[in-house]
Amino acid sequence: MKDTFLKLSVKLQTLMMREEGQDLIEYALVVALIAFAATVGMGKVASAINNAFISIQTALSANVS
């Protein structure tokens, strides 16, 4: 029983020492940050495009009438 517990303890310690999963988490955080920034940026671009179309509509309706 002690032997099995010792083997389990050694395996847990080696798993905790590995840093491979840490890189994956860091990449996921970077991707999430980029996605958030892109979403915010797209909202501002969409607002600017909407304002441009509204000004075009206003100019056209003033000249057509």
XYZ file of N, CA and C in Angstrom:
195
model
N 0.822 -1.197 0.000
C 0.000 0.000 0.000
C 0.865 1.260 0.000
N 1.928 1.229 0.815
C 2.828 2.375 0.842
C 3.499 2.573 -0.508
N 3.807 1.465 -1.154
C 4.474 1.526 -2.453
C 3.567 2.194 -3.496
N 2.300 1.839 -3.484
C 1.343 2.430 -4.414
C 1.161 3.920 -4.131
N 1.071 4.273 -2.873
C 0.933 5.680 -2.506
C 2.165 6.480 -2.910
N 3.342 5.888 -2.752
C 4.580 6.563 -3.134
C 4.635 6.784 -4.640
N 4.233 5.775 -5.410
C 4.206 5.915 -6.869
C 3.221 7.002 -7.291
N 2.063 7.024 -6.666
C 1.064 8.049 -6.976
C 1.585 9.439 -6.623
N 2.244 9.545 -5.495
C 2.806 10.819 -5.073
C 3.866 11.312 -6.061
N 4.718 10.410 -6.522
C 5.762 10.781 -7.488
C 5.129 11.216 -8.809
N 4.100 10.512 -9.272
C 3.426 10.894 -10.521
C 2.768 12.273 -10.398
N 2.132 12.532 -9.274
C 1.507 13.842 -9.072
C 2.542 14.965 -9.057
N 3.673 14.707 -8.435
C 4.723 15.725 -8.391
C 5.278 15.993 -9.783
N 5.456 14.960 -10.598
C 5.969 15.181 -11.949
C 4.944 15.914 -12.804
N 3.662 15.631 -12.603
C 2.631 16.348 -13.348
C 2.591 17.821 -12.959
N 2.802 18.109 -11.695
C 2.775 19.493 -11.236
C 4.005 20.267 -11.699
N 5.089 19.584 -11.967
C 6.316 20.252 -12.394
C 6.309 20.558 -13.887
N 5.481 19.862 -14.645
C 5.438 20.088 -16.091
C 4.826 21.447 -16.381
N 5.340 22.125 -17.397
C 4.861 23.461 -17.732
C 4.230 23.512 -19.113
N 3.958 22.372 -19.713
C 3.400 22.360 -21.058
C 1.995 22.966 -21.090
N 1.188 22.690 -20.102
C -0.165 23.224 -20.052
C -0.188 24.723 -19.840
N 0.832 25.242 -19.202
C 0.896 26.675 -18.935
C 0.982 27.458 -20.241
N 1.743 26.978 -21.210
C 1.850 27.648 -22.501
C 0.501 27.706 -23.199
N -0.238 26.624 -23.130
C -1.547 26.576 -23.763
C -2.485 27.601 -23.149
N -2.452 27.742 -21.849
C -3.302 28.725 -21.174
C -2.901 30.142 -21.570
N -1.599 30.393 -21.666
C -1.145 31.729 -22.063
C -1.598 32.058 -23.482
N -1.492 31.099 -24.395
C -1.950 31.331 -25.769
C -3.454 31.568 -25.806
N -4.202 30.835 -25.014
C -5.649 31.021 -24.975
C -6.009 32.412 -24.457
N -5.275 32.889 -23.457
C -5.531 34.237 -22.938
C -5.210 35.307 -23.978
N -4.139 35.119 -24.723
C -3.778 36.079 -25.771
C -4.845 36.093 -26.860
N -5.310 34.923 -27.269
C -6.357 34.845 -28.289
C -7.634 35.503 -27.791
N -7.988 35.288 -26.540
C -9.191 35.911 -25.979
C -9.056 37.436 -25.953
N -7.876 37.931 -25.609
C -7.654 39.375 -25.591
C -7.752 39.966 -26.996
N -7.188 39.287 -27.973
C -7.266 39.757 -29.361
C -8.715 39.745 -29.845
N -9.462 38.695 -29.505
C -10.862 38.617 -29.914
C -11.676 39.741 -29.274
N -11.409 40.028 -28.008
C -12.124 41.119 -27.339
C -11.803 42.460 -27.985
N -10.530 42.704 -28.273
C -10.131 43.962 -28.904
C -10.743 44.092 -30.298
N -10.784 42.988 -31.037
C -11.382 43.023 -32.372
C -12.873 43.319 -32.295
N -13.546 42.758 -31.310
C -14.977 43.004 -31.151
C -15.248 44.469 -30.834
N -14.461 45.029 -29.944
C -14.628 46.448 -29.606
C -14.309 47.318 -30.817
N -13.241 46.973 -31.521
C -12.862 47.746 -32.706
C -13.912 47.674 -33.795
N -14.491 46.503 -33.999
C -15.518 46.358 -35.028
C -16.769 47.163 -34.675
N -17.080 47.269 -33.408
C -18.223 48.081 -32.994
C -18.009 49.548 -33.347
N -16.805 50.031 -33.139
C -16.512 51.436 -33.461
C -16.490 51.656 -34.969
N -15.959 50.692 -35.721
C -15.943 50.806 -37.184
C -17.361 50.786 -37.725
N -18.199 49.905 -37.187
C -19.591 49.835 -37.642
C -20.313 51.142 -37.362
N -20.041 51.749 -36.234
C -20.670 53.031 -35.906
C -20.217 54.122 -36.873
N -18.938 54.131 -37.201
C -18.422 55.133 -38.142
C -19.010 54.938 -39.537
N -19.133 53.694 -39.977
C -19.722 53.421 -41.289
C -21.192 53.828 -41.302
N -21.903 53.551 -40.229
C -23.308 53.943 -40.138
C -23.446 55.461 -40.221
N -22.593 56.180 -39.531
C -22.638 57.648 -39.590
C -22.328 58.156 -40.993
N -21.400 57.505 -41.683
C -21.080 57.913 -43.058
C -22.283 57.716 -43.976
N -22.975 56.597 -43.849
C -24.147 56.356 -44.688
C -25.281 57.325 -44.359
N -25.402 57.675 -43.098
C -26.442 58.650 -42.723
C -26.136 60.005 -43.347
N -24.881 60.424 -43.345
C -24.540 61.720 -43.956
C -24.718 61.672 -45.473
N -24.430 60.536 -46.101
C -24.654 60.394 -47.538
C -26.151 60.459 -47.838
N -26.953 59.777 -47.017
C -28.399 59.790 -47.201
C -28.950 61.202 -47.066
N -28.464 61.922 -46.086
C -28.913 63.298 -45.875
C -28.552 64.182 -47.068
N -27.340 64.028 -47.569
C -26.899 64.841 -48.705
C -27.707 64.484 -49.958
N -27.944 63.204 -50.176
C -28.713 62.813 -51.365
C -30.169 63.258 -51.268
N -30.764 63.122 -50.120
C -32.166 63.515 -49.991
C -32.333 65.033 -50.119
N -31.334 65.784 -49.711
C -31.412 67.245 -49.842
C -31.295 67.643 -51.311
N -30.485 66.930 -52.088
C -30.299 67.284 -53.495
C -31.384 66.716 -54.406
N -32.018 65.631 -54.010
C -33.050 65.013 -54.848
C -34.365 65.763 -54.707
N -34.716 66.213 -53.537
C -36.005 66.841 -53.293
C -36.142 68.157 -53.945
